[in-house]
Amino acid sequence: MPLISDPHGMQPLLDSVKLRELADCLNGGSTLEQLVERWSFNSTQDLLATSARSMQLEWLESEELEVGDHSLDGFPAKLIHRHTVFPIERGDGWLRLAVSNPFDFAAIDSVASALEVEVRPVMTTTETIQRLIKRHLGVGSETIDGLIALQRQQAGDVEMLEGIDPDSLEDAEEAQQASVVRLVNEILSEAIEARASDIHIESQEAGLKIRHRIDGVLQRQPTPPEMNQFRAAIISRLKIMAKMNIAEKRVPQDGRIKLRVSGREIDVRVSVIPMLHGESVVMRVLDKSNLKFSLKGIGMPDSVYDKFQKLIRLPHGIVLVTGPTGSGKTTTLYSALSEIKSEDIKIVTTEDPIEYQLEGINQIQVHTKVGLTFAACLRAILRHDPDVILVGEIRDLETAENATQASLTGHMVFSTLHTNDSAGAFMRLGDMGVEPFLVASTVEGVMAQRLVRVLCEECKEPYQPSQEDLPEDFPIEARANPDLMLYRPVGCECCRRTGYRGRIGIYELLVTNDEIRHLITQACTSDVIKQAAIRNGMETLRMDGWHKAIRGITTVDEVLRVTKAD
């Protein structure tokens, strides 16, 4: 791509490709000296001056920099040291800010949010800014590291952990205003504080609607009517943060944002889809600080835990976890891997997407567009001498056949399926085209699971149910107990008036013994297999749910909501 001529400068302007490369360099890639040599500039200062003109930013030589009398009034010193910026002039609602890296949007965002002003960046060299710091603040370089550490410990700030694409500069003017930046930060921090797993920002005819999915249930968030005027700017800001094309409003887009909120690292997966009344955004919040992958900690009963422990430690075979989207299947599998991982075992996973990064485990991200499917990954993984393989989901015959072959050749395979119960997994594999004898000889066990909300310990209320209040399949021994006490939700400040706080799993583990294998080989229905498993001691999802309700962990209504009668 040719360079763009610059009638006002000695050097030609940088095109978008070169600006992108310069951004990578300033954000931690190669050194400026390498670019100076490759692009035939006289010095790094010439390169930076030309880049400023290319982006239509003001360039200031060191001798031209004069700091206004009140520029530093109320300006947080930690921002100066954290981002190597300096305020040089201040007006009514605006601030001229000297920056050496115009692609460091975290710096501009932080200043705009802290002072609630429009930031007008001007470019200069890092050395010039450091001279201004020493002259006006008298702080040595040894103090800067301490201030950076202090800034990272500050609570309440939303800080982007990755830079923003420079291609979004032209279209992002409104989205980069201080008020919009602050508003989006508040939306994100409020959702994270509320323990939301998903944030829904929906464009409706009446205006903007924000809902949080907390403990698996969507809850509407009150928003002032004035927020509607910022609808386009809010969505554009989120698209910029997620490195999407903000000019494209006709097709769905996906992206990811890495944040640090109140000292916690947060991953946010962003999906934007055009709707009838404008674009709607859904963000999946992954809080790395709350990761606790433990089979004991996810509510598995002792009887199920003991059997599952034996399954995941088998030398070969397939263990499946089934359930609908959002039922905690990935958490169960990650917890299983965490239990068995060691220096003696090589574990490789293939996932779409990789939700959490696990130390000591090799993880592969599926890329369907380039042919890197689950099946293709599984074929490649077998050449890496693994002991344990996790396949994110068995979706088709090729993946299912590869998983069975991996099991037959001495590997332990974990995966997920979308079925209603554990017995349905065998029929589902058969429907895909896997031979029944292969299913019977490789699948060692199937775990079905759901998530139910946990009653808030601060406000849950005991009550004695009448016989009419109890479902027909409620355990007979509990129904016959005249002193039976159950609990119901009330609502308090601690649980945000919902009566529930957190979720826990209910489980159904089917272990394939000789009788079950014979039924699978005969291609029996899932109902027949389920009844055989119950005769052999399997507790169904519904049974586990009732036990948790009797223990006061959840409610009868929650069990009825997520399970069907056996």
PDB file of N, CA and C in Angstrom, residues 382-461:
ATOM      1  N   LEU A 382      -3.963 -36.542  19.329  1.00  0.00           N
ATOM      2  CA  LEU A 382      -3.490 -37.913  19.503  1.00  0.00           C
ATOM      3  C   LEU A 382      -2.023 -38.078  19.107  1.00  0.00           C
ATOM      4  N   ARG A 383      -1.505 -37.139  18.309  1.00  0.00           N
ATOM      5  CA  ARG A 383      -0.090 -37.189  17.933  1.00  0.00           C
ATOM      6  C   ARG A 383       0.798 -36.499  18.967  1.00  0.00           C
ATOM      7  N   HIS A 384       0.179 -35.953  20.034  1.00  0.00           N
ATOM      8  CA  HIS A 384       0.940 -35.262  21.082  1.00  0.00           C
ATOM      9  C   HIS A 384       1.067 -36.096  22.351  1.00  0.00           C
ATOM     10  N   ASP A 385       0.846 -37.392  22.216  1.00  0.00           N
ATOM     11  CA  ASP A 385       1.059 -38.335  23.315  1.00  0.00           C
ATOM     12  C   ASP A 385       0.336 -37.912  24.597  1.00  0.00           C
ATOM     13  N   PRO A 386      -1.005 -37.681  24.519  1.00  0.00           N
ATOM     14  CA  PRO A 386      -1.726 -37.293  25.736  1.00  0.00           C
ATOM     15  C   PRO A 386      -2.135 -38.510  26.560  1.00  0.00           C
ATOM     16  N   ASP A 387      -2.374 -38.302  27.835  1.00  0.00           N
ATOM     17  CA  ASP A 387      -2.994 -39.328  28.683  1.00  0.00           C
ATOM     18  C   ASP A 387      -4.487 -39.067  28.831  1.00  0.00           C
ATOM     19  N   VAL A 388      -4.839 -37.778  28.977  1.00  0.00           N
ATOM     20  CA  VAL A 388      -6.241 -37.380  29.154  1.00  0.00           C
ATOM     21  C   VAL A 388      -6.570 -36.303  28.125  1.00  0.00           C
ATOM     22  N   ILE A 389      -7.736 -36.438  27.493  1.00  0.00           N
ATOM     23  CA  ILE A 389      -8.178 -35.481  26.467  1.00  0.00           C
ATOM     24  C   ILE A 389      -9.543 -34.957  26.875  1.00  0.00           C
ATOM     25  N   LEU A 390      -9.724 -33.636  26.795  1.00  0.00           N
ATOM     26  CA  LEU A 390     -11.047 -33.044  27.002  1.00  0.00           C
ATOM     27  C   LEU A 390     -11.513 -32.456  25.675  1.00  0.00           C
ATOM     28  N   VAL A 391     -12.647 -32.925  25.186  1.00  0.00           N
ATOM     29  CA  VAL A 391     -13.263 -32.371  23.978  1.00  0.00           C
ATOM     30  C   VAL A 391     -14.451 -31.531  24.430  1.00  0.00           C
ATOM     31  N   GLY A 392     -14.439 -30.252  24.097  1.00  0.00           N
ATOM     32  CA  GLY A 392     -15.465 -29.337  24.602  1.00  0.00           C
ATOM     33  C   GLY A 392     -16.879 -29.835  24.414  1.00  0.00           C
ATOM     34  N   GLU A 393     -17.175 -30.407  23.232  1.00  0.00           N
ATOM     35  CA  GLU A 393     -18.528 -30.910  22.971  1.00  0.00           C
ATOM     36  C   GLU A 393     -18.477 -31.893  21.810  1.00  0.00           C
ATOM     37  N   ILE A 394     -19.209 -32.986  21.922  1.00  0.00           N
ATOM     38  CA  ILE A 394     -19.367 -33.913  20.793  1.00  0.00           C
ATOM     39  C   ILE A 394     -20.599 -33.472  20.019  1.00  0.00           C
ATOM     40  N   ARG A 395     -20.368 -32.901  18.831  1.00  0.00           N
ATOM     41  CA  ARG A 395     -21.467 -32.315  18.056  1.00  0.00           C
ATOM     42  C   ARG A 395     -21.838 -33.143  16.838  1.00  0.00           C
ATOM     43  N   ASP A 396     -20.910 -33.979  16.342  1.00  0.00           N
ATOM     44  CA  ASP A 396     -21.156 -34.672  15.083  1.00  0.00           C
ATOM     45  C   ASP A 396     -20.536 -36.061  15.112  1.00  0.00           C
ATOM     46  N   LEU A 397     -20.816 -36.844  14.058  1.00  0.00           N
ATOM     47  CA  LEU A 397     -20.350 -38.228  13.987  1.00  0.00           C
ATOM     48  C   LEU A 397     -18.828 -38.301  13.967  1.00  0.00           C
ATOM     49  N   GLU A 398     -18.176 -37.403  13.225  1.00  0.00           N
ATOM     50  CA  GLU A 398     -16.715 -37.461  13.112  1.00  0.00           C
ATOM     51  C   GLU A 398     -16.046 -37.290  14.482  1.00  0.00           C
ATOM     52  N   THR A 399     -16.531 -36.297  15.250  1.00  0.00           N
ATOM     53  CA  THR A 399     -15.968 -36.085  16.594  1.00  0.00           C
ATOM     54  C   THR A 399     -16.250 -37.280  17.488  1.00  0.00           C
ATOM     55  N   ALA A 400     -17.477 -37.806  17.407  1.00  0.00           N
ATOM     56  CA  ALA A 400     -17.848 -38.958  18.241  1.00  0.00           C
ATOM     57  C   ALA A 400     -16.981 -40.169  17.901  1.00  0.00           C
ATOM     58  N   GLU A 401     -16.766 -40.429  16.618  1.00  0.00           N
ATOM     59  CA  GLU A 401     -15.946 -41.577  16.210  1.00  0.00           C
ATOM     60  C   GLU A 401     -14.500 -41.395  16.649  1.00  0.00           C
ATOM     61  N   ASN A 402     -13.971 -40.174  16.508  1.00  0.00           N
ATOM     62  CA  ASN A 402     -12.595 -39.916  16.939  1.00  0.00           C
ATOM     63  C   ASN A 402     -12.445 -40.107  18.449  1.00  0.00           C
ATOM     64  N   ALA A 403     -13.470 -39.691  19.202  1.00  0.00           N
ATOM     65  CA  ALA A 403     -13.417 -39.851  20.662  1.00  0.00           C
ATOM     66  C   ALA A 403     -13.418 -41.332  21.042  1.00  0.00           C
ATOM     67  N   THR A 404     -14.266 -42.136  20.374  1.00  0.00           N
ATOM     68  CA  THR A 404     -14.304 -43.570  20.685  1.00  0.00           C
ATOM     69  C   THR A 404     -12.991 -44.245  20.295  1.00  0.00           C
ATOM     70  N   GLN A 405     -12.420 -43.842  19.159  1.00  0.00           N
ATOM     71  CA  GLN A 405     -11.136 -44.415  18.750  1.00  0.00           C
ATOM     72  C   GLN A 405     -10.027 -44.043  19.732  1.00  0.00           C
ATOM     73  N   ALA A 406     -10.051 -42.800  20.217  1.00  0.00           N
ATOM     74  CA  ALA A 406      -9.052 -42.368  21.211  1.00  0.00           C
ATOM     75  C   ALA A 406      -9.181 -43.197  22.478  1.00  0.00           C
ATOM     76  N   SER A 407     -10.415 -43.479  22.864  1.00  0.00           N
ATOM     77  CA  SER A 407     -10.646 -44.298  24.056  1.00  0.00           C
ATOM     78  C   SER A 407     -10.139 -45.718  23.853  1.00  0.00           C
ATOM     79  N   LEU A 408     -10.416 -46.297  22.668  1.00  0.00           N
ATOM     80  CA  LEU A 408      -9.999 -47.672  22.388  1.00  0.00           C
ATOM     81  C   LEU A 408      -8.489 -47.815  22.312  1.00  0.00           C
ATOM     82  N   THR A 409      -7.799 -46.712  22.004  1.00  0.00           N
ATOM     83  CA  THR A 409      -6.332 -46.770  21.904  1.00  0.00           C
ATOM     84  C   THR A 409      -5.647 -46.362  23.203  1.00  0.00           C
ATOM     85  N   GLY A 410      -6.408 -46.375  24.318  1.00  0.00           N
ATOM     86  CA  GLY A 410      -5.776 -46.222  25.616  1.00  0.00           C
ATOM     87  C   GLY A 410      -5.780 -44.831  26.206  1.00  0.00           C
ATOM     88  N   HIS A 411      -6.683 -43.962  25.755  1.00  0.00           N
ATOM     89  CA  HIS A 411      -6.751 -42.602  26.290  1.00  0.00           C
ATOM     90  C   HIS A 411      -8.034 -42.411  27.099  1.00  0.00           C
ATOM     91  N   MET A 412      -7.957 -41.516  28.070  1.00  0.00           N
ATOM     92  CA  MET A 412      -9.153 -41.121  28.835  1.00  0.00           C
ATOM     93  C   MET A 412      -9.722 -39.872  28.171  1.00  0.00           C
ATOM     94  N   VAL A 413     -10.996 -39.899  27.813  1.00  0.00           N
ATOM     95  CA  VAL A 413     -11.621 -38.782  27.095  1.00  0.00           C
ATOM     96  C   VAL A 413     -12.776 -38.232  27.925  1.00  0.00           C
ATOM     97  N   PHE A 414     -12.762 -36.932  28.160  1.00  0.00           N
ATOM     98  CA  PHE A 414     -13.888 -36.239  28.792  1.00  0.00           C
ATOM     99  C   PHE A 414     -14.574 -35.388  27.725  1.00  0.00           C
ATOM    100  N   SER A 415     -15.907 -35.313  27.779  1.00  0.00           N
ATOM    101  CA  SER A 415     -16.606 -34.433  26.840  1.00  0.00           C
ATOM    102  C   SER A 415     -18.007 -34.132  27.352  1.00  0.00           C
ATOM    103  N   THR A 416     -18.738 -33.301  26.591  1.00  0.00           N
ATOM    104  CA  THR A 416     -20.111 -32.929  26.960  1.00  0.00           C
ATOM    105  C   THR A 416     -21.057 -33.252  25.815  1.00  0.00           C
ATOM    106  N   LEU A 417     -22.324 -33.437  26.181  1.00  0.00           N
ATOM    107  CA  LEU A 417     -23.409 -33.654  25.226  1.00  0.00           C
ATOM    108  C   LEU A 417     -24.618 -32.860  25.685  1.00  0.00           C
ATOM    109  N   HIS A 418     -25.485 -32.517  24.743  1.00  0.00           N
ATOM    110  CA  HIS A 418     -26.730 -31.847  25.104  1.00  0.00           C
ATOM    111  C   HIS A 418     -27.860 -32.880  25.115  1.00  0.00           C
ATOM    112  N   THR A 419     -28.098 -33.456  26.282  1.00  0.00           N
ATOM    113  CA  THR A 419     -29.241 -34.363  26.455  1.00  0.00           C
ATOM    114  C   THR A 419     -29.934 -34.011  27.768  1.00  0.00           C
ATOM    115  N   ASN A 420     -31.183 -34.487  27.908  1.00  0.00           N
ATOM    116  CA  ASN A 420     -31.969 -34.123  29.091  1.00  0.00           C
ATOM    117  C   ASN A 420     -31.561 -34.893  30.336  1.00  0.00           C
ATOM    118  N   ASP A 421     -31.086 -36.128  30.159  1.00  0.00           N
ATOM    119  CA  ASP A 421     -30.667 -36.919  31.318  1.00  0.00           C
ATOM    120  C   ASP A 421     -29.475 -37.775  30.923  1.00  0.00           C
ATOM    121  N   SER A 422     -28.958 -38.529  31.889  1.00  0.00           N
ATOM    122  CA  SER A 422     -27.751 -39.309  31.627  1.00  0.00           C
ATOM    123  C   SER A 422     -28.023 -40.463  30.657  1.00  0.00           C
ATOM    124  N   ALA A 423     -29.173 -41.129  30.797  1.00  0.00           N
ATOM    125  CA  ALA A 423     -29.469 -42.269  29.926  1.00  0.00           C
ATOM    126  C   ALA A 423     -29.635 -41.852  28.468  1.00  0.00           C
ATOM    127  N   GLY A 424     -30.060 -40.628  28.234  1.00  0.00           N
ATOM    128  CA  GLY A 424     -30.251 -40.143  26.870  1.00  0.00           C
ATOM    129  C   GLY A 424     -28.971 -39.990  26.079  1.00  0.00           C
ATOM    130  N   ALA A 425     -27.824 -39.987  26.751  1.00  0.00           N
ATOM    131  CA  ALA A 425     -26.545 -39.803  26.058  1.00  0.00           C
ATOM    132  C   ALA A 425     -26.261 -40.959  25.105  1.00  0.00           C
ATOM    133  N   PHE A 426     -26.640 -42.184  25.495  1.00  0.00           N
ATOM    134  CA  PHE A 426     -26.352 -43.351  24.656  1.00  0.00           C
ATOM    135  C   PHE A 426     -27.169 -43.310  23.370  1.00  0.00           C
ATOM    136  N   MET A 427     -28.437 -42.935  23.484  1.00  0.00           N
ATOM    137  CA  MET A 427     -29.278 -42.818  22.296  1.00  0.00           C
ATOM    138  C   MET A 427     -28.803 -41.681  21.391  1.00  0.00           C
ATOM    139  N   ARG A 428     -28.328 -40.610  22.026  1.00  0.00           N
ATOM    140  CA  ARG A 428     -27.832 -39.464  21.240  1.00  0.00           C
ATOM    141  C   ARG A 428     -26.617 -39.868  20.413  1.00  0.00           C
ATOM    142  N   LEU A 429     -25.696 -40.616  20.989  1.00  0.00           N
ATOM    143  CA  LEU A 429     -24.529 -41.077  20.230  1.00  0.00           C
ATOM    144  C   LEU A 429     -24.956 -42.024  19.116  1.00  0.00           C
ATOM    145  N   GLY A 430     -25.957 -42.867  19.418  1.00  0.00           N
ATOM    146  CA  GLY A 430     -26.477 -43.763  18.384  1.00  0.00           C
ATOM    147  C   GLY A 430     -27.117 -42.992  17.243  1.00  0.00           C
ATOM    148  N   ASP A 431     -27.858 -41.920  17.577  1.00  0.00           N
ATOM    149  CA  ASP A 431     -28.476 -41.084  16.540  1.00  0.00           C
ATOM    150  C   ASP A 431     -27.422 -40.429  15.650  1.00  0.00           C
ATOM    151  N   MET A 432     -26.265 -40.127  16.231  1.00  0.00           N
ATOM    152  CA  MET A 432     -25.183 -39.533  15.427  1.00  0.00           C
ATOM    153  C   MET A 432     -24.603 -40.535  14.430  1.00  0.00           C
ATOM    154  N   GLY A 433     -24.756 -41.840  14.729  1.00  0.00           N
ATOM    155  CA  GLY A 433     -24.237 -42.856  13.815  1.00  0.00           C
ATOM    156  C   GLY A 433     -23.162 -43.739  14.403  1.00  0.00           C
ATOM    157  N   VAL A 434     -22.869 -43.575  15.713  1.00  0.00           N
ATOM    158  CA  VAL A 434     -21.874 -44.435  16.355  1.00  0.00           C
ATOM    159  C   VAL A 434     -22.499 -45.806  16.615  1.00  0.00           C
ATOM    160  N   GLU A 435     -21.762 -46.852  16.292  1.00  0.00           N
ATOM    161  CA  GLU A 435     -22.272 -48.203  16.494  1.00  0.00           C
ATOM    162  C   GLU A 435     -22.520 -48.469  17.984  1.00  0.00           C
ATOM    163  N   PRO A 436     -23.679 -49.114  18.321  1.00  0.00           N
ATOM    164  CA  PRO A 436     -23.995 -49.366  19.739  1.00  0.00           C
ATOM    165  C   PRO A 436     -22.902 -50.134  20.484  1.00  0.00           C
ATOM    166  N   PHE A 437     -22.242 -51.116  19.817  1.00  0.00           N
ATOM    167  CA  PHE A 437     -21.218 -51.889  20.526  1.00  0.00           C
ATOM    168  C   PHE A 437     -20.015 -51.010  20.872  1.00  0.00           C
ATOM    169  N   LEU A 438     -19.726 -49.987  20.018  1.00  0.00           N
ATOM    170  CA  LEU A 438     -18.638 -49.050  20.324  1.00  0.00           C
ATOM    171  C   LEU A 438     -19.004 -48.173  21.516  1.00  0.00           C
ATOM    172  N   VAL A 439     -20.254 -47.712  21.553  1.00  0.00           N
ATOM    173  CA  VAL A 439     -20.716 -46.895  22.683  1.00  0.00           C
ATOM    174  C   VAL A 439     -20.626 -47.702  23.966  1.00  0.00           C
ATOM    175  N   ALA A 440     -21.098 -48.933  23.917  1.00  0.00           N
ATOM    176  CA  ALA A 440     -21.127 -49.780  25.111  1.00  0.00           C
ATOM    177  C   ALA A 440     -19.721 -50.081  25.627  1.00  0.00           C
ATOM    178  N   SER A 441     -18.754 -50.233  24.736  1.00  0.00           N
ATOM    179  CA  SER A 441     -17.412 -50.630  25.158  1.00  0.00           C
ATOM    180  C   SER A 441     -16.537 -49.447  25.566  1.00  0.00           C
ATOM    181  N   THR A 442     -16.935 -48.210  25.231  1.00  0.00           N
ATOM    182  CA  THR A 442     -16.062 -47.057  25.522  1.00  0.00           C
ATOM    183  C   THR A 442     -16.614 -46.125  26.595  1.00  0.00           C
ATOM    184  N   VAL A 443     -17.938 -45.897  26.648  1.00  0.00           N
ATOM    185  CA  VAL A 443     -18.501 -44.935  27.605  1.00  0.00           C
ATOM    186  C   VAL A 443     -18.564 -45.578  28.991  1.00  0.00           C
ATOM    187  N   GLU A 444     -17.776 -45.039  29.910  1.00  0.00           N
ATOM    188  CA  GLU A 444     -17.688 -45.591  31.262  1.00  0.00           C
ATOM    189  C   GLU A 444     -18.727 -44.994  32.207  1.00  0.00           C
ATOM    190  N   GLY A 445     -19.164 -43.774  31.922  1.00  0.00           N
ATOM    191  CA  GLY A 445     -20.151 -43.141  32.789  1.00  0.00           C
ATOM    192  C   GLY A 445     -20.653 -41.842  32.198  1.00  0.00           C
ATOM    193  N   VAL A 446     -21.856 -41.467  32.607  1.00  0.00           N
ATOM    194  CA  VAL A 446     -22.473 -40.214  32.138  1.00  0.00           C
ATOM    195  C   VAL A 446     -23.009 -39.455  33.346  1.00  0.00           C
ATOM    196  N   MET A 447     -22.602 -38.195  33.453  1.00  0.00           N
ATOM    197  CA  MET A 447     -23.093 -37.324  34.526  1.00  0.00           C
ATOM    198  C   MET A 447     -24.060 -36.302  33.923  1.00  0.00           C
ATOM    199  N   ALA A 448     -25.317 -36.323  34.393  1.00  0.00           N
ATOM    200  CA  ALA A 448     -26.264 -35.271  34.011  1.00  0.00           C
ATOM    201  C   ALA A 448     -26.337 -34.268  35.151  1.00  0.00           C
ATOM    202  N   GLN A 449     -26.496 -32.998  34.834  1.00  0.00           N
ATOM    203  CA  GLN A 449     -26.538 -32.012  35.907  1.00  0.00           C
ATOM    204  C   GLN A 449     -27.379 -30.795  35.540  1.00  0.00           C
ATOM    205  N   ARG A 450     -27.817 -30.094  36.577  1.00  0.00           N
ATOM    206  CA  ARG A 450     -28.512 -28.818  36.454  1.00  0.00           C
ATOM    207  C   ARG A 450     -27.987 -27.908  37.561  1.00  0.00           C
ATOM    208  N   LEU A 451     -28.314 -26.635  37.484  1.00  0.00           N
ATOM    209  CA  LEU A 451     -27.973 -25.692  38.542  1.00  0.00           C
ATOM    210  C   LEU A 451     -29.255 -25.149  39.161  1.00  0.00           C
ATOM    211  N   VAL A 452     -29.317 -25.173  40.489  1.00  0.00           N
ATOM    212  CA  VAL A 452     -30.453 -24.569  41.202  1.00  0.00           C
ATOM    213  C   VAL A 452     -29.922 -23.428  42.066  1.00  0.00           C
ATOM    214  N   ARG A 453     -30.770 -22.447  42.296  1.00  0.00           N
ATOM    215  CA  ARG A 453     -30.357 -21.315  43.133  1.00  0.00           C
ATOM    216  C   ARG A 453     -30.324 -21.714  44.603  1.00  0.00           C
ATOM    217  N   VAL A 454     -29.359 -21.143  45.313  1.00  0.00           N
ATOM    218  CA  VAL A 454     -29.172 -21.431  46.736  1.00  0.00           C
ATOM    219  C   VAL A 454     -29.884 -20.360  47.553  1.00  0.00           C
ATOM    220  N   LEU A 455     -30.633 -20.795  48.560  1.00  0.00           N
ATOM    221  CA  LEU A 455     -31.334 -19.839  49.427  1.00  0.00           C
ATOM    222  C   LEU A 455     -30.345 -18.946  50.166  1.00  0.00           C
ATOM    223  N   CYS A 456     -30.691 -17.683  50.297  1.00  0.00           N
ATOM    224  CA  CYS A 456     -29.854 -16.731  51.034  1.00  0.00           C
ATOM    225  C   CYS A 456     -29.863 -17.102  52.524  1.00  0.00           C
ATOM    226  N   GLU A 457     -28.675 -17.302  53.082  1.00  0.00           N
ATOM    227  CA  GLU A 457     -28.566 -17.701  54.483  1.00  0.00           C
ATOM    228  C   GLU A 457     -29.032 -16.606  55.444  1.00  0.00           C
ATOM    229  N   GLU A 458     -29.003 -15.364  54.977  1.00  0.00           N
ATOM    230  CA  GLU A 458     -29.349 -14.244  55.851  1.00  0.00           C
ATOM    231  C   GLU A 458     -30.854 -14.100  56.057  1.00  0.00           C
ATOM    232  N   CYS A 459     -31.638 -14.549  55.072  1.00  0.00           N
ATOM    233  CA  CYS A 459     -33.069 -14.240  55.174  1.00  0.00           C
ATOM    234  C   CYS A 459     -34.002 -15.416  54.899  1.00  0.00           C
ATOM    235  N   LYS A 460     -33.479 -16.616  54.616  1.00  0.00           N
ATOM    236  CA  LYS A 460     -34.378 -17.732  54.297  1.00  0.00           C
ATOM    237  C   LYS A 460     -35.279 -18.038  55.505  1.00  0.00           C
ATOM    238  N   GLU A 461     -36.502 -18.468  55.194  1.00  0.00           N
ATOM    239  CA  GLU A 461     -37.528 -18.615  56.240  1.00  0.00           C
ATOM    240  C   GLU A 461     -38.026 -20.062  56.292  1.00  0.00           C
TER     241      GLU A 461
END
